[in-house]
Short mmCIF file of N, CA and C in Angstrom, two decimals:
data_model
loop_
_atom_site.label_atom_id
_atom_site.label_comp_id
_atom_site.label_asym_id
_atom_site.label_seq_id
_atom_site.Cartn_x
_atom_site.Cartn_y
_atom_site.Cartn_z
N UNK A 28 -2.62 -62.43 65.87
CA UNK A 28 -2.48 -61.29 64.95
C UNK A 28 -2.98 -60.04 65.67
N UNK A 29 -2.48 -59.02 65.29
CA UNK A 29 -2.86 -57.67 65.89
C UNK A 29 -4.42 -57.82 65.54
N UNK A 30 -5.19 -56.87 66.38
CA UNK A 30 -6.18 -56.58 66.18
C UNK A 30 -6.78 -55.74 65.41
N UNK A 31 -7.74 -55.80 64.38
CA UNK A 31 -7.98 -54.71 63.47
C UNK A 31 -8.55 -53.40 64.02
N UNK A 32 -8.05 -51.93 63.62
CA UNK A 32 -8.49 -50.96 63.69
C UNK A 32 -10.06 -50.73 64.25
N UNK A 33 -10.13 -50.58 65.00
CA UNK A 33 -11.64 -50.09 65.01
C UNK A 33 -12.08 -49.23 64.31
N UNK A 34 -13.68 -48.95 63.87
CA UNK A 34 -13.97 -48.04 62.58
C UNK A 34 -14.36 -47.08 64.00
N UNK A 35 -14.52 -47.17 64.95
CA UNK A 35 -14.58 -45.39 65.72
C UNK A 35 -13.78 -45.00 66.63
N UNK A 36 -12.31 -46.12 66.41
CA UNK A 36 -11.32 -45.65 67.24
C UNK A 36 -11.15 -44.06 67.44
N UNK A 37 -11.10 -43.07 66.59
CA UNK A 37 -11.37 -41.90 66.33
C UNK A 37 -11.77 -40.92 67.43
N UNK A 38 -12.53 -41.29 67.92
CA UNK A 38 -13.03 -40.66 69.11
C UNK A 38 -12.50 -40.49 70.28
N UNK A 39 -11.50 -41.53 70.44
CA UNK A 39 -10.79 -42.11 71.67
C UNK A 39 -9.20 -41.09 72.25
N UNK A 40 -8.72 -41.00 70.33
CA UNK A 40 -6.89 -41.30 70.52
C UNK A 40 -7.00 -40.03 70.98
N UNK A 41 -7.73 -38.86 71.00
CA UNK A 41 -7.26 -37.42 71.43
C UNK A 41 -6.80 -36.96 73.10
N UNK A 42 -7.48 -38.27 73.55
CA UNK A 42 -7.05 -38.25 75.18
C UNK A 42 -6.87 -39.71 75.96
N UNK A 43 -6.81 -40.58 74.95
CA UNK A 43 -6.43 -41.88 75.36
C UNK A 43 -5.43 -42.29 74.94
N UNK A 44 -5.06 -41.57 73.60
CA UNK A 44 -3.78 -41.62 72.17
C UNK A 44 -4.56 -43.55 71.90
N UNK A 45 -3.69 -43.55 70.63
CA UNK A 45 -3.94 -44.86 69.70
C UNK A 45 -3.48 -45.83 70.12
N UNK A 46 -2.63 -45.47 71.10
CA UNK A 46 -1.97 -46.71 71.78
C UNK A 46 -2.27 -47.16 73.41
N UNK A 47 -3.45 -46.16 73.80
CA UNK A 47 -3.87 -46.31 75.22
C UNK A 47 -2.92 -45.81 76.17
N UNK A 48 -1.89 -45.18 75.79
CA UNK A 48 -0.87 -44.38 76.92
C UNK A 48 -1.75 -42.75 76.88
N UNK A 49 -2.32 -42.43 78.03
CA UNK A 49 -3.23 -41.64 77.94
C UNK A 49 -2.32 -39.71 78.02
N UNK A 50 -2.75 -39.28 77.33
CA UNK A 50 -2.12 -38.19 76.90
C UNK A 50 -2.45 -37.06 77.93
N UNK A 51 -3.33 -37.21 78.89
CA UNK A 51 -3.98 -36.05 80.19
C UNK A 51 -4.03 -36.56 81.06
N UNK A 52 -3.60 -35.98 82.14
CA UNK A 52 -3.80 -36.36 83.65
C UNK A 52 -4.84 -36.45 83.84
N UNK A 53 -5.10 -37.80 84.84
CA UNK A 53 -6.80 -37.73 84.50
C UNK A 53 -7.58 -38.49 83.92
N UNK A 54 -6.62 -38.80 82.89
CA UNK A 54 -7.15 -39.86 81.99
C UNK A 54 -6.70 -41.16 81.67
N UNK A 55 -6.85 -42.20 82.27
CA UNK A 55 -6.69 -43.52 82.16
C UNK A 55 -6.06 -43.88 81.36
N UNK A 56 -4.75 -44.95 81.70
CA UNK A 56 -4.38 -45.36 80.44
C UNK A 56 -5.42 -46.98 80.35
N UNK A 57 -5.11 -46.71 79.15
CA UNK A 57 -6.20 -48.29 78.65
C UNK A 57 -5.18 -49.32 77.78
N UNK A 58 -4.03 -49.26 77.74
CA UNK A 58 -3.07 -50.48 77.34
C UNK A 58 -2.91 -51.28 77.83
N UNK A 59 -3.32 -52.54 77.35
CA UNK A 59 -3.23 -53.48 78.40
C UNK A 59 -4.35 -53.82 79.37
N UNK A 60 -5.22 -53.10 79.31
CA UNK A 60 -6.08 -53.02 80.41
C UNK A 60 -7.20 -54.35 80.21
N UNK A 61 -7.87 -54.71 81.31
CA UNK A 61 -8.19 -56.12 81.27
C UNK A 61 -9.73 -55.77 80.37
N UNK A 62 -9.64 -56.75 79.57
CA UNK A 62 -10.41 -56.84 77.75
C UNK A 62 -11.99 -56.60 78.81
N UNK A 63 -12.70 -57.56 79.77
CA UNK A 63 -13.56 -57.43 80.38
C UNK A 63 -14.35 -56.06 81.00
N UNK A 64 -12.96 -55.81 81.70
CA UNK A 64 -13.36 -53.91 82.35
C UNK A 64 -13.61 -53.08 81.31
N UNK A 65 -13.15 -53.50 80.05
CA UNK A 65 -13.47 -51.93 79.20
C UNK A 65 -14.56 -52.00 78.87
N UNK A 66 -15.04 -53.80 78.62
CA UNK A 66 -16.46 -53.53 78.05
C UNK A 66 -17.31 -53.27 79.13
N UNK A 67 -16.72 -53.39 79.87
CA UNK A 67 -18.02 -52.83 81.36
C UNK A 67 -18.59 -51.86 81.60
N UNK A 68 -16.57 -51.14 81.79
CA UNK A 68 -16.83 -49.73 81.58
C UNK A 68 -17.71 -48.81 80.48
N UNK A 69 -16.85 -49.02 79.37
CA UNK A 69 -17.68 -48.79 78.27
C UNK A 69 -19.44 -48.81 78.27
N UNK A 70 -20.04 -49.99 78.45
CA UNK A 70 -21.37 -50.27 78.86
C UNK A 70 -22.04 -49.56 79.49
N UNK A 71 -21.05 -49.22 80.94
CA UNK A 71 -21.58 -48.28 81.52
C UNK A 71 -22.02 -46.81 81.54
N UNK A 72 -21.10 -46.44 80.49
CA UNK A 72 -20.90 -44.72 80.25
C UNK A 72 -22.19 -44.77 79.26
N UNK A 73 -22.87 -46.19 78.34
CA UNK A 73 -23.55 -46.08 77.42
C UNK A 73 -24.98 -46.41 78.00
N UNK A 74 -25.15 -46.68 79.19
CA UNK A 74 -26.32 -46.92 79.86
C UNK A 74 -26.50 -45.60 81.52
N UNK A 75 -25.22 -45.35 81.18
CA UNK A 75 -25.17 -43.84 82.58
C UNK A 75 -25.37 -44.57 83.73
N UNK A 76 -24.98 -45.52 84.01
CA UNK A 76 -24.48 -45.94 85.52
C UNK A 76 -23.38 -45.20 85.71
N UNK A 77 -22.31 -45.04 85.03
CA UNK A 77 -21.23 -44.16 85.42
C UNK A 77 -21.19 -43.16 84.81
N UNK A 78 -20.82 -41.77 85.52
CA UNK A 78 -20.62 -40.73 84.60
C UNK A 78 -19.34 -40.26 84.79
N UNK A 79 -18.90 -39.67 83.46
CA UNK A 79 -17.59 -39.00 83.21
C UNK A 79 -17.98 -37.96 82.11
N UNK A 80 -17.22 -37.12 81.93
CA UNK A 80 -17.13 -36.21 80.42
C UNK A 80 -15.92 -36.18 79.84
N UNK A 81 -15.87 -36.78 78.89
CA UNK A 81 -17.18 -37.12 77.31
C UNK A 81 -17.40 -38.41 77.49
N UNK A 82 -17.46 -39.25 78.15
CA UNK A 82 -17.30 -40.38 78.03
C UNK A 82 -18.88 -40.78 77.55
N UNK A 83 -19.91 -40.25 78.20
CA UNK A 83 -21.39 -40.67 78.62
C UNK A 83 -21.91 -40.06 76.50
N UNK A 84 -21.41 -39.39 75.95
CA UNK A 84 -21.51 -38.94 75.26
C UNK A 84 -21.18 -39.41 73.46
N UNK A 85 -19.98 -40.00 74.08
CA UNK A 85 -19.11 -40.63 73.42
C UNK A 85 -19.94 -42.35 72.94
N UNK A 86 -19.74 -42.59 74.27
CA UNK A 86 -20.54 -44.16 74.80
C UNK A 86 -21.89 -44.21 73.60
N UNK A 87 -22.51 -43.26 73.93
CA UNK A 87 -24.03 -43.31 73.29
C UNK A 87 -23.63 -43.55 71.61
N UNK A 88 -22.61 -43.31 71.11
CA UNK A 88 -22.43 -43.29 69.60
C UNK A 88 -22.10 -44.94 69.22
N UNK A 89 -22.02 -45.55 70.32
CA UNK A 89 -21.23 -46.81 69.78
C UNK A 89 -22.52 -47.95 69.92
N UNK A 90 -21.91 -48.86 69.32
CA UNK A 90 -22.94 -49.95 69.14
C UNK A 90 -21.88 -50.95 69.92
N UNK A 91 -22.88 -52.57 70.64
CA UNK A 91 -21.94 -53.41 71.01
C UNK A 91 -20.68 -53.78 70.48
N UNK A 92 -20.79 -53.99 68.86
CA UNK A 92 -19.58 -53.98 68.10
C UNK A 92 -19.06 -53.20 68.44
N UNK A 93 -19.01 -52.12 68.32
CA UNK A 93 -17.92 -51.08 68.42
C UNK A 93 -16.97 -51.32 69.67
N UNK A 94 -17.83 -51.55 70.94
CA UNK A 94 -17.25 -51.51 72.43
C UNK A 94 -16.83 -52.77 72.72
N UNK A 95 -16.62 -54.10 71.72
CA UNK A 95 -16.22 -55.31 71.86
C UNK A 95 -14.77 -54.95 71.20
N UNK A 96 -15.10 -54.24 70.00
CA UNK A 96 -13.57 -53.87 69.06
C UNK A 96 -12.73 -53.41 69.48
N UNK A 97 -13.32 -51.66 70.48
CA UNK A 97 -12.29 -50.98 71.29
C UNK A 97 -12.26 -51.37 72.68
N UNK A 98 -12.40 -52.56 73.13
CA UNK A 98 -12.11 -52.64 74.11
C UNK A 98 -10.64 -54.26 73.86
N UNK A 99 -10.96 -54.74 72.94
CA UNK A 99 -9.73 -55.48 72.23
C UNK A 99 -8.85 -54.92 71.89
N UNK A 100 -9.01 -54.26 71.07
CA UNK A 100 -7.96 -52.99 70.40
C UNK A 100 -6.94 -52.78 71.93
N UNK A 101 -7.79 -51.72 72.52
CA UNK A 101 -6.87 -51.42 73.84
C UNK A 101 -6.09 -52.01 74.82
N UNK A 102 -7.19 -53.92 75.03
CA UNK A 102 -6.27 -54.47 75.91
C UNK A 102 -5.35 -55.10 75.55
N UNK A 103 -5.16 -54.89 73.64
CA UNK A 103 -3.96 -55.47 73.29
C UNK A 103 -2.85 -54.81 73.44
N UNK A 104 -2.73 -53.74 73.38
CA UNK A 104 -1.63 -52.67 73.28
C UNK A 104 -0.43 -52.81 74.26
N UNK A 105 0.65 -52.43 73.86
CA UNK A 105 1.81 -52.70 75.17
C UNK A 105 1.30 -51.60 76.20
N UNK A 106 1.46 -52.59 77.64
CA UNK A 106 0.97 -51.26 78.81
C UNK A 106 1.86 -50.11 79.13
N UNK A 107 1.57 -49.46 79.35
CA UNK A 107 2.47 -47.87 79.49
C UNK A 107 3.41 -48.46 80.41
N UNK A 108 4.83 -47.67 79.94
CA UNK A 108 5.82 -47.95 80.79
C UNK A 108 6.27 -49.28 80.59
N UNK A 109 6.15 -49.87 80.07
CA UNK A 109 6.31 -51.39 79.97
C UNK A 109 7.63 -50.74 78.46
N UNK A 110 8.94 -51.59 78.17
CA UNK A 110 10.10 -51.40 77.43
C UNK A 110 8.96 -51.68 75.85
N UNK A 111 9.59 -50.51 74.82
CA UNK A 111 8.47 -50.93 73.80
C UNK A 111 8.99 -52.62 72.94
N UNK B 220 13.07 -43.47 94.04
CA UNK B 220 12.72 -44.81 95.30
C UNK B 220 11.46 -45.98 95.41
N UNK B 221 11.47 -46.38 95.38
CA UNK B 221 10.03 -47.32 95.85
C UNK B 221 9.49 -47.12 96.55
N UNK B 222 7.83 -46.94 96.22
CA UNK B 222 7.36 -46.20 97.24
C UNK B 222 7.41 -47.04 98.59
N UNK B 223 6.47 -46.32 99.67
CA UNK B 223 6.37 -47.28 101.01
C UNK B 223 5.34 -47.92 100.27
N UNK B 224 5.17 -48.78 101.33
CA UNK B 224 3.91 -49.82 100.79
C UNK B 224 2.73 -49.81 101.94
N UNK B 225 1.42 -49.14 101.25
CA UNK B 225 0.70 -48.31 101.77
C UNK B 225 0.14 -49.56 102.69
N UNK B 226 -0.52 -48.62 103.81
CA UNK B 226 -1.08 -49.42 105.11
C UNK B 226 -2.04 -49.85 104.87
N UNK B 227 -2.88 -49.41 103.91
CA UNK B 227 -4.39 -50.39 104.07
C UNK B 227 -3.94 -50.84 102.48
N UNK B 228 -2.96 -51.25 101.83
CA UNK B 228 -3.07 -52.28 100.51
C UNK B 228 -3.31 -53.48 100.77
N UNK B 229 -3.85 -53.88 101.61
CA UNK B 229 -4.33 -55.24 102.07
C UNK B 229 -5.81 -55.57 101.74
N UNK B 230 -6.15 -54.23 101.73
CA UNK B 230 -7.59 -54.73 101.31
C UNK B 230 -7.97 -54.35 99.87
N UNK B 231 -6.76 -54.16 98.82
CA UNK B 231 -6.77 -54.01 97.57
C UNK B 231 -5.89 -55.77 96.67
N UNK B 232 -5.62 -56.13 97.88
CA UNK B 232 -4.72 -57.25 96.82
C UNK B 232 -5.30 -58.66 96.20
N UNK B 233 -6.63 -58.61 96.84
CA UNK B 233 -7.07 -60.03 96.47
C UNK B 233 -7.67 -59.90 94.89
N UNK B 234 -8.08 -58.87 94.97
CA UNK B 234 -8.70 -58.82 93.88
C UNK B 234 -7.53 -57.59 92.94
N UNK B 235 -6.91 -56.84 93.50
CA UNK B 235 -5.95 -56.17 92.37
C UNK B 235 -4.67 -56.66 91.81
N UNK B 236 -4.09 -57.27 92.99
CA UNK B 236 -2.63 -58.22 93.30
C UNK B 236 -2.03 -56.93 93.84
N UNK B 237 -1.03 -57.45 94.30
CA UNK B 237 -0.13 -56.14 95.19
C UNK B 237 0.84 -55.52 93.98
N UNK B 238 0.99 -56.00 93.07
CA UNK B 238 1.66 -55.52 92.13
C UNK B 238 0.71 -54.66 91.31
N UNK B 239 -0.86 -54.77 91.18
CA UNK B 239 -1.69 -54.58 90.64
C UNK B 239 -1.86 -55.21 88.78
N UNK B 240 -1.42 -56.20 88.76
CA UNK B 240 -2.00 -57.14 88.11
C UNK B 240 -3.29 -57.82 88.33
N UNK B 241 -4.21 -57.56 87.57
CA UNK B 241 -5.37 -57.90 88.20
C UNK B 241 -6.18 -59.62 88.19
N UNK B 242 -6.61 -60.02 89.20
CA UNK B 242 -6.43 -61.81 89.47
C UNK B 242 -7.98 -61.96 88.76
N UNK B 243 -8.72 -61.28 88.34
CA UNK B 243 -9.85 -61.28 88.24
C UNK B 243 -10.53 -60.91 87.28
N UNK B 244 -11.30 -61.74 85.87
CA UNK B 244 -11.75 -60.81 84.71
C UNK B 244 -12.50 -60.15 84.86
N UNK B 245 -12.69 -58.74 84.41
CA UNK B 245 -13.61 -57.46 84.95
C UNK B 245 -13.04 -56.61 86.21
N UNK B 246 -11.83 -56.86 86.64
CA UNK B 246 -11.25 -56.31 87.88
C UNK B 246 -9.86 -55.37 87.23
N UNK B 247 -10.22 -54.47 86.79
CA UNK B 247 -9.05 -53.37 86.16
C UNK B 247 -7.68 -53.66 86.42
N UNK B 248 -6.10 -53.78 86.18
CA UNK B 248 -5.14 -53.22 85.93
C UNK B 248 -4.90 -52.46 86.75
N UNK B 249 -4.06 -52.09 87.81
CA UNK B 249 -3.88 -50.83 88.44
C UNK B 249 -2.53 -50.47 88.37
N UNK B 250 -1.61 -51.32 87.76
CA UNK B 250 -0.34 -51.31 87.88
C UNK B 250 0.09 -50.00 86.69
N UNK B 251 1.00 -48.97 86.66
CA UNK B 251 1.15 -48.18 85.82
C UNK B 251 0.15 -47.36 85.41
N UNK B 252 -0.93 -47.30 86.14
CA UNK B 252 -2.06 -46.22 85.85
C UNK B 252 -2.23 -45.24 86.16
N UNK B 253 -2.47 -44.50 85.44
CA UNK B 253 -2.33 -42.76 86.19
C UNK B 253 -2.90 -42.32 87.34
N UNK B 254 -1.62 -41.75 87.95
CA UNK B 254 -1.99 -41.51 89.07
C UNK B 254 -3.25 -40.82 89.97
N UNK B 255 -3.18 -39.73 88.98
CA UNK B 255 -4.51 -38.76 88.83
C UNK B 255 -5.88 -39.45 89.12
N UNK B 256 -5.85 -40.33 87.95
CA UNK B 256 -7.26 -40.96 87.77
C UNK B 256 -7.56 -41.90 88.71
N UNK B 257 -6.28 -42.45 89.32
CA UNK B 257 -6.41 -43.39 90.71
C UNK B 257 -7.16 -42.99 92.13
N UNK B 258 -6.77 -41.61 91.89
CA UNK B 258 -6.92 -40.78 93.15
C UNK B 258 -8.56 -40.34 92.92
N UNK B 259 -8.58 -39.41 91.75
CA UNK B 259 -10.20 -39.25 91.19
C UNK B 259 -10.87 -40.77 91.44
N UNK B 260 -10.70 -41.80 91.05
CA UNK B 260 -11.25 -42.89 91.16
C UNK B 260 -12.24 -43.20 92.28
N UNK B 261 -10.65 -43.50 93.29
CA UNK B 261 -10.92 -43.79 94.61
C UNK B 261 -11.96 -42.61 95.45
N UNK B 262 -11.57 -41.13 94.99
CA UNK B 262 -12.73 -40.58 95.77
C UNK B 262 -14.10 -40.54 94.83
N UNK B 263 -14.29 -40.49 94.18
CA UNK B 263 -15.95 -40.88 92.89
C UNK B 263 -16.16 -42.11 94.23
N UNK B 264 -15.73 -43.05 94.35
CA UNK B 264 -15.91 -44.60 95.22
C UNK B 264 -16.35 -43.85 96.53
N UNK B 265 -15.71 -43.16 97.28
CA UNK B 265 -15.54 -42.59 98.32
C UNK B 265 -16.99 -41.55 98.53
N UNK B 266 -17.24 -40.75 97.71
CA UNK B 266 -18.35 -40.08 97.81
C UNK B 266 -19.33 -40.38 97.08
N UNK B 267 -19.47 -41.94 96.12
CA UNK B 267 -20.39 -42.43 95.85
C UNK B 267 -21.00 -41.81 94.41
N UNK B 268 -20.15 -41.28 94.13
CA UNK B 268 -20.28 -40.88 92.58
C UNK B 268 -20.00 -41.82 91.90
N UNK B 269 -19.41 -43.05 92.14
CA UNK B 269 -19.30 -43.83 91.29
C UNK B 269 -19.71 -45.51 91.87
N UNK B 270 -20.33 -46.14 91.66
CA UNK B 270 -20.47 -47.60 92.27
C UNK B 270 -20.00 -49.07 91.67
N UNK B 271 -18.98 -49.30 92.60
CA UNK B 271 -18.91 -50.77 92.40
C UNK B 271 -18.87 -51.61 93.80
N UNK B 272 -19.48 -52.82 93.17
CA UNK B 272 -18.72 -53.77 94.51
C UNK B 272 -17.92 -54.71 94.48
N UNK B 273 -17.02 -54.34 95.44
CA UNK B 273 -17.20 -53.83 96.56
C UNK B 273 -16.13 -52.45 97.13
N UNK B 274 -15.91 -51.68 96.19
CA UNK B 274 -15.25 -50.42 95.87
C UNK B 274 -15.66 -49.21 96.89
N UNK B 275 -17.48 -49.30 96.87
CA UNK B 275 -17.64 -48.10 98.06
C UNK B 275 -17.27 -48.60 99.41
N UNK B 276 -17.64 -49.62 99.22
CA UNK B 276 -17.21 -49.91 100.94
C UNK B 276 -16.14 -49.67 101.79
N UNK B 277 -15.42 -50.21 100.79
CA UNK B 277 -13.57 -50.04 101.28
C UNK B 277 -13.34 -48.48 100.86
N UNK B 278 -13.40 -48.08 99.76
CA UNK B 278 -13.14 -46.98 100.03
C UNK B 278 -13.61 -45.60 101.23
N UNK B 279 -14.68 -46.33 101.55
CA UNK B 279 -15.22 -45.68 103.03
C UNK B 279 -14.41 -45.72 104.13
N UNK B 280 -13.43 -46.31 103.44
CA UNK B 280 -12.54 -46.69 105.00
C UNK B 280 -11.36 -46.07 105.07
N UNK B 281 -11.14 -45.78 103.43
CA UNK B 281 -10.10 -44.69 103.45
C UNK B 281 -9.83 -43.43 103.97
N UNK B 282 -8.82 -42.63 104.05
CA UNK B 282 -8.71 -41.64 104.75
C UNK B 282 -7.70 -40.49 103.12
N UNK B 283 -8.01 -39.58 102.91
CA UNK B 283 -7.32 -38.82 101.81
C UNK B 283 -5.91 -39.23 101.24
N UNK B 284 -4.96 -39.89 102.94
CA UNK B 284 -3.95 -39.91 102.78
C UNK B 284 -3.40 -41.87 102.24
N UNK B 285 -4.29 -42.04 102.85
CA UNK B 285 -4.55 -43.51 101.91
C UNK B 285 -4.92 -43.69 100.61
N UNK B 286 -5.48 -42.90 100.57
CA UNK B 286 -6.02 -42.47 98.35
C UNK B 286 -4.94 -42.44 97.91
N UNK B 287 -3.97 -41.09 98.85
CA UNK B 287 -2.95 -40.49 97.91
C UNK B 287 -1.64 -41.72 97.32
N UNK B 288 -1.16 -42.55 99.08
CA UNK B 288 -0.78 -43.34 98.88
C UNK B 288 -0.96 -44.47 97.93
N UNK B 289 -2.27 -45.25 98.20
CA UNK B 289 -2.18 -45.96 97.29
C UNK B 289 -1.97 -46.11 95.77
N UNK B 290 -2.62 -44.74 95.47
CA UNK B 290 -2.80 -44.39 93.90
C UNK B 290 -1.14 -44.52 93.45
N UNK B 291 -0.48 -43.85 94.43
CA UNK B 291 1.16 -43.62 94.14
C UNK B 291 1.73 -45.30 93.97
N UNK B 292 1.37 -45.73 94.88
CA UNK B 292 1.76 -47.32 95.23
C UNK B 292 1.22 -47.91 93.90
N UNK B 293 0.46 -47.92 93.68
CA UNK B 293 0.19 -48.63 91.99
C UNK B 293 0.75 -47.68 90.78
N UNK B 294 0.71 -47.12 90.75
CA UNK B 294 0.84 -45.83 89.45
C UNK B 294 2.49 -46.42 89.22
N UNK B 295 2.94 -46.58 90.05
CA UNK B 295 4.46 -47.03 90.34
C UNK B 295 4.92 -48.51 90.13
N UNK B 296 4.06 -49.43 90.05
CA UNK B 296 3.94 -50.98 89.57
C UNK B 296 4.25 -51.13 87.96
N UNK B 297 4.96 -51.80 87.89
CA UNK B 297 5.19 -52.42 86.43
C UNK B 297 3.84 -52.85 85.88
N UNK B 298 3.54 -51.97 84.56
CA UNK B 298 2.23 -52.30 83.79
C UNK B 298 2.26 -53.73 83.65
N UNK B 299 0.63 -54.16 83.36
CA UNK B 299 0.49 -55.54 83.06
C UNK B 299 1.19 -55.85 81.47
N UNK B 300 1.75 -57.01 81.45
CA UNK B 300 1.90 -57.44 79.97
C UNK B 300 3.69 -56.58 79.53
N UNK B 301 4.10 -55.94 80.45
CA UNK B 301 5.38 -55.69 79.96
C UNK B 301 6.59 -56.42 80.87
N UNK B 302 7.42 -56.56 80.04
CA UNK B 302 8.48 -57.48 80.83
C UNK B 302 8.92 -57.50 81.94
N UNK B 303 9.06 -58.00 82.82
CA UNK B 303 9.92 -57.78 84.25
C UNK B 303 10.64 -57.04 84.22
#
């Protein structure tokens, strides 16, 4: 079954869009992307091993739930470029 | 056209696949990824703004025109999870 909405997807779709086909150069698409790396990534922006902007910012608002949800959410999505 | 197929993607395939399907959980997707962020990526790796391993290393070995390439060489791969 699809994956349910995340409650802070919100934060994301303005430069990632809702579907992980990323709307700015620059900015990663996350469709498809492997379920493991996001929570890494993610993790990381929330502990500042890695920095980006907004990411480090963003990161800090979420709880593990949250970064288990959107990182499912995303690697379910059809990958960019892929026939819809 | 298809791109060439960059000279040092040899030391990206074990762990990305040459298609950039990635063989490895926690080892990103590179196939269909923006190009931009490929290139930003690889130099964050390159000047150590960003750390993984074993990401700085190899990317130490790169040369600008190997960034550019490769990023192109994946950005250009059929996303993961969409049909042949």
């Amino acid at each position: 079954a699809a994956p349910a909405r995340p409650a802070k997807l919100g934060q994301c779709v303005a430069c990632h869009g809702e579907d992980g086909r990323s709307r700015i150069a620059g900015t990663p698409h996350l469709a498809g992307q492997d379920e493991t790396y996001l929570v890494n990534a993610l993790t990381a922006y929330r502990q500042g091993r890695r920095q980006a902007v907004p990411m480090n910012t963003i990161a800090n608002t979420l709880q593990p739930r949250d970064i288990a949800a959107l990182a499912r959410w995303y690697a379910q999505q059809r990958a960019p470029g892929s026939r819809p």
